[in-house]
C-alpha positions as a printed NumPy array, in Angstrom:
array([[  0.   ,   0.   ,   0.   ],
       [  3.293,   2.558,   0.923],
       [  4.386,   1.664,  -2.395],
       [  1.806,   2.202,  -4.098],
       [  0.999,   5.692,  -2.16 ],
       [  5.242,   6.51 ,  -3.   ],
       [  4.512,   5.315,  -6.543],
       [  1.607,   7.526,  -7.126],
       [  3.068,  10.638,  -5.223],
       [  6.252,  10.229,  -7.724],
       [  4.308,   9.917, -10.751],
       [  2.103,  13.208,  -9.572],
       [  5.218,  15.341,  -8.834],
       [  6.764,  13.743, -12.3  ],
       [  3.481,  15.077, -13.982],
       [  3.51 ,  18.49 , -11.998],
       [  6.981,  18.843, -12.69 ],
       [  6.74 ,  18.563, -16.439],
       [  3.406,  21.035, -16.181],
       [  5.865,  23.313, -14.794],
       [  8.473,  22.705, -17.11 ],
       [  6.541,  23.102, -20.057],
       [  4.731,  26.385, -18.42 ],
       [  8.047,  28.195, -18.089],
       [  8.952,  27.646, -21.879],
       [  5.876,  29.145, -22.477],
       [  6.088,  31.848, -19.968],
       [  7.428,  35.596, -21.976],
       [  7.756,  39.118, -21.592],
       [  5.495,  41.719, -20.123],
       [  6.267,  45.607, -20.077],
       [  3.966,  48.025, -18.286],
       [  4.343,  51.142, -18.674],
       [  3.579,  54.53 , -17.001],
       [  4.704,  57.907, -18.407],
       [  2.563,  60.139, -16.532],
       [  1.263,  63.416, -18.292],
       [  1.713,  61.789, -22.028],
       [ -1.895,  60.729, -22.391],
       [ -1.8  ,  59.339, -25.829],
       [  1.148,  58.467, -28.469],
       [  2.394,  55.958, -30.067],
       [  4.914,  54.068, -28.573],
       [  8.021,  51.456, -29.767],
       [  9.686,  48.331, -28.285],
       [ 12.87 ,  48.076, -30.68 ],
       [ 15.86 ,  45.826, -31.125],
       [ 19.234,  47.066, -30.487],
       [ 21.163,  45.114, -32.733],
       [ 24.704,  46.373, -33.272],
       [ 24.129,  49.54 , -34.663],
       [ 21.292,  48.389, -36.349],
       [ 17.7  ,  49.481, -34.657],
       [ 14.736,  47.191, -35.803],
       [ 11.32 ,  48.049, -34.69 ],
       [  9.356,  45.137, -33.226],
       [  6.452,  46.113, -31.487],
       [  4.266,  48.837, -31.142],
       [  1.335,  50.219, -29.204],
       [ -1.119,  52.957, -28.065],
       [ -0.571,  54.913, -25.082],
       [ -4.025,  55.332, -23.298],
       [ -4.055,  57.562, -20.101],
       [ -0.433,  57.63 , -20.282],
       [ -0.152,  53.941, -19.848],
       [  0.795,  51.074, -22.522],
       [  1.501,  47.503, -22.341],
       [  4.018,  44.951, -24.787],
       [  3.77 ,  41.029, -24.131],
       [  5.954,  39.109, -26.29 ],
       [  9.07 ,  36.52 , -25.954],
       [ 12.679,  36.519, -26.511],
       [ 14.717,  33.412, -27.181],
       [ 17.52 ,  35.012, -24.854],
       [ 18.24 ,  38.279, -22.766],
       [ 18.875,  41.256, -25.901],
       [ 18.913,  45.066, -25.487],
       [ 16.096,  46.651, -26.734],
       [ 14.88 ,  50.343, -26.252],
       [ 11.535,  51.982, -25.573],
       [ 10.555,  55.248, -27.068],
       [  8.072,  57.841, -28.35 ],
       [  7.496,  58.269, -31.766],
       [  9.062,  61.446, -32.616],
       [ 11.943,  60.947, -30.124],
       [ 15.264,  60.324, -31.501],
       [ 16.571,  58.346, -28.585],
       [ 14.706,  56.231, -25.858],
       [ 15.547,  54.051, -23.067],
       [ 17.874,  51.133, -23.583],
       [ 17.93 ,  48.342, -21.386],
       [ 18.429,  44.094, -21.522],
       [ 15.04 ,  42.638, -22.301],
       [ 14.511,  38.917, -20.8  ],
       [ 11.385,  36.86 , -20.177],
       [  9.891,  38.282, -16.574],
       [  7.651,  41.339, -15.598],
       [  9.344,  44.443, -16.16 ],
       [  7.826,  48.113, -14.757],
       [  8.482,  50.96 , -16.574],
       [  8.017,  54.56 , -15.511],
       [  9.141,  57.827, -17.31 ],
       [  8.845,  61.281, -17.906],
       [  7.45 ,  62.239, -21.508],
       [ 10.184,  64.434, -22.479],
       [ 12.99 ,  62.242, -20.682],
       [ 12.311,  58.429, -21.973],
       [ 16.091,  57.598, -22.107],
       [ 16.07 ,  58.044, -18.428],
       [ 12.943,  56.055, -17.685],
       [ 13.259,  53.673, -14.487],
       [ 12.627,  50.316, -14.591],
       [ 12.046,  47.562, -11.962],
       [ 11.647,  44.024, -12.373],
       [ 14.469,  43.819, -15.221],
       [ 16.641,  41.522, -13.228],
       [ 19.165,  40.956, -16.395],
       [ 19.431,  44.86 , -16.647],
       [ 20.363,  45.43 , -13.147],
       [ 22.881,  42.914, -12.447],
       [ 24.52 ,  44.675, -15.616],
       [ 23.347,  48.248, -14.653],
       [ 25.253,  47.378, -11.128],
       [ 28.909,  47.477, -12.508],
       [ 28.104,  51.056, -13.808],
       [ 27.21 ,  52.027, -10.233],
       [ 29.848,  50.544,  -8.438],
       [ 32.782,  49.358, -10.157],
       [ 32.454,  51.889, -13.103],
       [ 31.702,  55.105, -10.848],
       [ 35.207,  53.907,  -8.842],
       [ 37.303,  54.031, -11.662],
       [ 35.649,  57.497, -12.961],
       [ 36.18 ,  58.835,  -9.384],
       [ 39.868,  58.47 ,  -9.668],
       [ 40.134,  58.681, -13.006],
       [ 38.571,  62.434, -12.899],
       [ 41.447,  64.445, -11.086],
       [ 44.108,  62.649, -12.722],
       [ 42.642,  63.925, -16.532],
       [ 42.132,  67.776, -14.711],
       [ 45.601,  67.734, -13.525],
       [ 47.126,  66.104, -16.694],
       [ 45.439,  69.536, -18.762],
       [ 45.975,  71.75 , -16.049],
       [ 50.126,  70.493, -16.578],
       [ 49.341,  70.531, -20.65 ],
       [ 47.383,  74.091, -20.764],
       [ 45.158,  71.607, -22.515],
       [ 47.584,  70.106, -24.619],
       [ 48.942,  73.604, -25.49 ],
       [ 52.382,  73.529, -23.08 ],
       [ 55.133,  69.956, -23.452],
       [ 55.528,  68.474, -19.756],
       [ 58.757,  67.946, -17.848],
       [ 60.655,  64.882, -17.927],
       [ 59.474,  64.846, -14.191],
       [ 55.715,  65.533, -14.859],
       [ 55.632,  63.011, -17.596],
       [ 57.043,  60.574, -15.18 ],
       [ 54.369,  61.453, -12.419],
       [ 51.758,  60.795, -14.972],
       [ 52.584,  58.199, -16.733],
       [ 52.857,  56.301, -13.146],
       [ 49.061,  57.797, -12.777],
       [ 47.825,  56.796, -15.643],
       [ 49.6  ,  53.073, -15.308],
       [ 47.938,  53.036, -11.669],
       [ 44.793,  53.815, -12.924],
       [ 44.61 ,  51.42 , -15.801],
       [ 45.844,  48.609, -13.173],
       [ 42.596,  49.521, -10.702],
       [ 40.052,  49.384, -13.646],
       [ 41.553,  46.005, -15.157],
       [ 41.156,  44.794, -11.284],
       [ 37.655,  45.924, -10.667],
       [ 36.45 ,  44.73 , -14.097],
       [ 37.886,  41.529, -13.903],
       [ 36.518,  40.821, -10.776],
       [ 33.264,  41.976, -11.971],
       [ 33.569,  39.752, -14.625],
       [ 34.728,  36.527, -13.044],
       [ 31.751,  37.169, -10.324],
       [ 29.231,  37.07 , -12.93 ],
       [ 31.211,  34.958, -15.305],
       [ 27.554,  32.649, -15.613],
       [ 25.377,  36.018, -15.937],
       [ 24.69 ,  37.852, -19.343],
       [ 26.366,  40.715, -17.466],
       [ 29.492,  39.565, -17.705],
       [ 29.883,  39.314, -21.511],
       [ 28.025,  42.626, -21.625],
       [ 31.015,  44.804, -19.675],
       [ 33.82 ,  42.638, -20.929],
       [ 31.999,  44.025, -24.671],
       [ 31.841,  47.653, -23.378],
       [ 34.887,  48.281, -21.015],
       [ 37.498,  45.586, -23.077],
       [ 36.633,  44.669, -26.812],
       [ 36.727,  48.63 , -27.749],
       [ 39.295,  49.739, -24.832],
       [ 41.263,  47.205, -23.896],
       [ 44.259,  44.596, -25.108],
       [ 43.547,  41.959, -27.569],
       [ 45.332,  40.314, -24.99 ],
       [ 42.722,  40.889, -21.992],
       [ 39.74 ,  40.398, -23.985],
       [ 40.983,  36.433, -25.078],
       [ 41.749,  36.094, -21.018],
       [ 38.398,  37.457, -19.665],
       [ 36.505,  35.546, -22.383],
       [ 37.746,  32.532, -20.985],
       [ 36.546,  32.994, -17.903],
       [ 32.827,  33.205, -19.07 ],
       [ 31.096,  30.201, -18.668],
       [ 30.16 ,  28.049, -21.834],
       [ 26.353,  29.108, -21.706],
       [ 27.441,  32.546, -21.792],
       [ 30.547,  32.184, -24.431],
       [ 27.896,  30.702, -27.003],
       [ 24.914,  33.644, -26.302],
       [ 24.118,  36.363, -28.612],
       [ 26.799,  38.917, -26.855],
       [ 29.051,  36.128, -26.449],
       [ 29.45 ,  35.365, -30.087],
       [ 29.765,  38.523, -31.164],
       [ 32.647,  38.568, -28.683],
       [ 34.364,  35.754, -29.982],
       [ 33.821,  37.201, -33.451],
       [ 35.717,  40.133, -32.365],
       [ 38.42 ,  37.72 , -31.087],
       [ 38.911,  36.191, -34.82 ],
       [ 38.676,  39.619, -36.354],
       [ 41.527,  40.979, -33.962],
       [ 43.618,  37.912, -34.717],
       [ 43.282,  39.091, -37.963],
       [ 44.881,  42.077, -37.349],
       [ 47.613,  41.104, -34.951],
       [ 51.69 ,  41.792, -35.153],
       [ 52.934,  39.636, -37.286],
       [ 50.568,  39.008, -39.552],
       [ 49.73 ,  40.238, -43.034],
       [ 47.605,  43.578, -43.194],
       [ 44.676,  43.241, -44.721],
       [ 44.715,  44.571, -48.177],
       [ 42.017,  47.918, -49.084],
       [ 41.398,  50.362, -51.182],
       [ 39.733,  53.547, -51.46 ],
       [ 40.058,  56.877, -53.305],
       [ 41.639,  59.899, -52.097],
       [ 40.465,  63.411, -51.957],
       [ 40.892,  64.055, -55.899],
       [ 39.167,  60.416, -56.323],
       [ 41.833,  58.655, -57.42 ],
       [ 41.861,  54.787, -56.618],
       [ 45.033,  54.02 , -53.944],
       [ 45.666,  50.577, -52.401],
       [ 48.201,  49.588, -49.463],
       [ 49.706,  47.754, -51.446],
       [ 51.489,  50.67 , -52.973],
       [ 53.43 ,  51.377, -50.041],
       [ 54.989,  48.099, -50.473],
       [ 58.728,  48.17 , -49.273],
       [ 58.159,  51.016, -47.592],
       [ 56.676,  50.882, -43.398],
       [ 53.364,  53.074, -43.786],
       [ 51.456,  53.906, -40.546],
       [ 47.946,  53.238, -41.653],
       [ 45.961,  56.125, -39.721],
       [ 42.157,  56.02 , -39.269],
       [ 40.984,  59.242, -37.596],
       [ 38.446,  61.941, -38.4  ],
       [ 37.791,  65.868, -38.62 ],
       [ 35.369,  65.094, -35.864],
       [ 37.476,  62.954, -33.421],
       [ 39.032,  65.489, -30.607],
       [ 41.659,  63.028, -29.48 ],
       [ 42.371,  62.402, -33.023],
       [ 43.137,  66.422, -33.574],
       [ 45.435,  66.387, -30.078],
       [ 47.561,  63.478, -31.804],
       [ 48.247,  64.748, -35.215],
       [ 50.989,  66.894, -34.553],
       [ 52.753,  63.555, -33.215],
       [ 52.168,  62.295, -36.337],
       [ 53.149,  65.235, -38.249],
       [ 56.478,  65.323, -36.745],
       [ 57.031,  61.42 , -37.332],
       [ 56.494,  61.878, -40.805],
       [ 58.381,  65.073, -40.981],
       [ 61.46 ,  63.092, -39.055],
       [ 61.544,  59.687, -40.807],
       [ 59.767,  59.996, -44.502],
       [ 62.905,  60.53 , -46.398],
       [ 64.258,  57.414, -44.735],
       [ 61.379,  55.606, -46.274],
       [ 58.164,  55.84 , -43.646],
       [ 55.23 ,  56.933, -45.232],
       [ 51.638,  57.631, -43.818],
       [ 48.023,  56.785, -45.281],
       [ 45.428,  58.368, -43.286],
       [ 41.984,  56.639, -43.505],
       [ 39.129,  59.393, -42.929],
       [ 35.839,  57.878, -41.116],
       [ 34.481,  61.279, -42.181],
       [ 30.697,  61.389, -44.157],
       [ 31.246,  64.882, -45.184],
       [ 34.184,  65.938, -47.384],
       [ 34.366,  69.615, -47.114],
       [ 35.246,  69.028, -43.152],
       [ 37.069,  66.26 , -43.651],
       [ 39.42 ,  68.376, -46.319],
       [ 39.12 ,  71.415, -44.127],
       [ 41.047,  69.213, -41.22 ],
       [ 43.678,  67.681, -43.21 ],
       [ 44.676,  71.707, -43.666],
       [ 44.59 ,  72.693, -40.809],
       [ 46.725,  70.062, -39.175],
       [ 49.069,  70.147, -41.866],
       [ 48.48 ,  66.435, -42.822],
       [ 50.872,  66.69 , -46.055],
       [ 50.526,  62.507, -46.07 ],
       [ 47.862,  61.289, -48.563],
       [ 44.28 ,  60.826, -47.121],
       [ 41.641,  58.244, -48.293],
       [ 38.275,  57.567, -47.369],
       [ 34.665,  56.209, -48.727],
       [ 32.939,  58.871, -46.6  ],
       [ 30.742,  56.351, -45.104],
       [ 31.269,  57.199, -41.288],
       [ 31.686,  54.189, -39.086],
       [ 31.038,  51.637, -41.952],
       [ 34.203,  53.127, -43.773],
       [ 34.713,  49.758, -45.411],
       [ 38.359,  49.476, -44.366],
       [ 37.285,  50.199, -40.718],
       [ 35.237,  47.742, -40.549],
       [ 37.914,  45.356, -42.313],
       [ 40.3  ,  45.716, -39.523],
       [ 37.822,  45.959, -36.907],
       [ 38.478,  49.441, -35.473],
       [ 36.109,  50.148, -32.802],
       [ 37.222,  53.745, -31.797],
       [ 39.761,  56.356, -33.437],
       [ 42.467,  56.893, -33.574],
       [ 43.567,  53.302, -34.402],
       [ 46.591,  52.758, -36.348],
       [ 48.673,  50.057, -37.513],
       [ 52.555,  50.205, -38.66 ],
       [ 52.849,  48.111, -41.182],
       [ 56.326,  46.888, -42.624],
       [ 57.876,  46.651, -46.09 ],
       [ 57.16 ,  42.833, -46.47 ],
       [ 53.496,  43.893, -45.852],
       [ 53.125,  42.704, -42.333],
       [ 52.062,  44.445, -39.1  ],
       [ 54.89 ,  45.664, -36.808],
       [ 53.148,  47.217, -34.225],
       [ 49.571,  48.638, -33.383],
       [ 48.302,  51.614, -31.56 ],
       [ 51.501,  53.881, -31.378],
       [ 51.127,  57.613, -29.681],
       [ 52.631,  59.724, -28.405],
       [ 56.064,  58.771, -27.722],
       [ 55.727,  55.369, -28.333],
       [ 55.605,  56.414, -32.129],
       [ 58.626,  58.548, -32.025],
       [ 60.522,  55.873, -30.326],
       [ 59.427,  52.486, -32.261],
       [ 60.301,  54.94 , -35.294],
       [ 63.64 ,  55.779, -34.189],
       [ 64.286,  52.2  , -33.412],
       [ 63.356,  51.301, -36.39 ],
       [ 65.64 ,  53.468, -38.533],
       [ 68.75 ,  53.596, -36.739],
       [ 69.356,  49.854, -37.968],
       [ 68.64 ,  51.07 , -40.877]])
């Protein structure tokens, strides 16, 4: 009789269990929202997908309130906004009961509760993130302050002091992140700030290492992928290896390819009228080509300019004698996008055989790989 009781009680839970089971696969999404004082509208759940925005839902605001039900296969940003608003609220979107409250003329700053996703990530940004920026704020004041915003050449002894600053700060943001990233190494969260704070600032290097540390699950989700993919594309690009060949037309639209540098090392420069740090560094640049082109270094800036007349106005001013290319498509400047460059100014120093020497060079570090260079030469 006990066994058949046991028997019966197993077979119920079995059955209960699978109910539940099959409930949760079913279970989605649902978004209420509140913007108070907005009494009608339209508004828009959309898909942040790279920088691609895809619209997927919409619906009527009544009495300043709406409601979207729907599923996602995995945790994805998305954003919420008013039609007629250029920019709205961006936040992780994963299967659970989200709230959503905002002001009609402020939906980017909307608060949210229930988006548990959103806040684990959201957390780093409060903590970790506001850490780094709390250090990292004097040191940049005092580095102009020394600089006369990059108008005045520091001392051998302030250069020292800050250099050692900026090494000590680097070190405290690669140990916060990493921590934040091995702690949450089997959350979404992780692979989110390891994309933010690493694959566009950080070492090749670092972003292999804290990828590892994600869990497989994680490693083989949306973010995750596009991680790895980042990975490849970087390996791509490395020291050592052979530069991937480009071409585009210069500011008289005639047709020039890296491969005409050939035999010659050619810092390949991609920068923009619009880039401030990009402006601060040209002189560097200036003076590298000014110091070493006769000796056979050559320069090929790549513009990720969409509007000539500025990008031509900036080459004059900065007295960027070098030839300057460019498809004038902004960020998807094709040869960008070929090696992968996430911010400007990128560069690569690429060799006479054709392969890349070194990446990244400023400051002095271009002057003195330069000078190494040559004087075997």
């Amino acid at each position: 009789m006990k066994n058949t009781i046991l028997k019966s009680g197993l077979a119920a839970l079995a059955l209960m269990t699978a109910i539940t089971s099959c409930s949760k696969k079913e279970e989605g999404f649902t978004i209420n929202g509140n913007i108070p004082g907005q009494k009608d509208g339209i508004v828009y759940l959309e898909l942040q997908d790279g920088d691609q925005t895809i619209v997927k839902d919409s619906v009527k605001i009544v009495d300043g309130k709406f409601s979207f039900t729907g599923k996602v296969e995995e945790p994805l940003r998305y954003s919420i906004k008013l039609k007629g608003q250029e920019y709205g609220k961006v936040f992780v979107l994963s299967n659970e009961t989200i709230g959503f409250t905002a002001h009609k003329d402020s939906v980017y700053m909307a608060k949210l509760s229930g988006a548990t996703q959103d806040s684990i990530y959201g957390s780093y940004y409060k903590n970790e993130f506001k850490k780094i920026q709390n250090v990292a704020g004097p040191i940049y004041k005092l580095s102009d302050s020394l600089s006369q915003n990059g108008k005045a050449k520091l001392t051998t002894e302030q250069q020292a002091m800050m250099d050692k600053k900026w090494k000590d700060l680097q070190t405290l943001a690669d140990d916060l992140t990493f921590k934040f990233i091995k702690s949450h190494k089997d959350q979404l969260a992780g692979a989110l700030v390891l994309d933010d704070r690493l694959v566009t600032y950080g070492t090749p290097e670092q972003v292999k290492e804290y990828f590892a540390v994600l869990s497989p699950e994680i490693q083989t989700s949306y973010f995750g992928k596009k991680i790895k993919e980042g990975i490849e594309l970087n390996n791509k690009t490395a020291v050592g290896v052979a530069a991937p060949q480009f071409s585009q037309t210069d500011v008289n639209g005639k047709v020039v390819k890296l491969s005409d540098y050939k035999g010659k090392y050619v810092l390949v420069d991609f920068w923009a009228s619009w880039c401030g740090p990009c402006r601060k560094e040209n002189p560097n640049v200036v003076l590298a080509y000014k110091t070493y082109h006769d000796k056979g270094f050559d320069v090929l800036g790549v513009s990720l300019d969409d509007k000539k007349n500025l990008w031509e106005k900036a080459i004059a001013k900065d007295g960027l004698t070098w030839t300057h290319v460019s498809d004038l498509k902004g960020w998807k400047n094709e040869a960008a996008v070929l090696y992968g460059v996430k911010l400007v100014p990128t560069n690569y120093l690429v060799g006479p055989d054709g392969k890349i020497v070194a990446k990244n060079l400023r400051e002095a570090e271009l002057q003195s790989k330069l000078k190494e260079i040559f004087s075997k030469s």
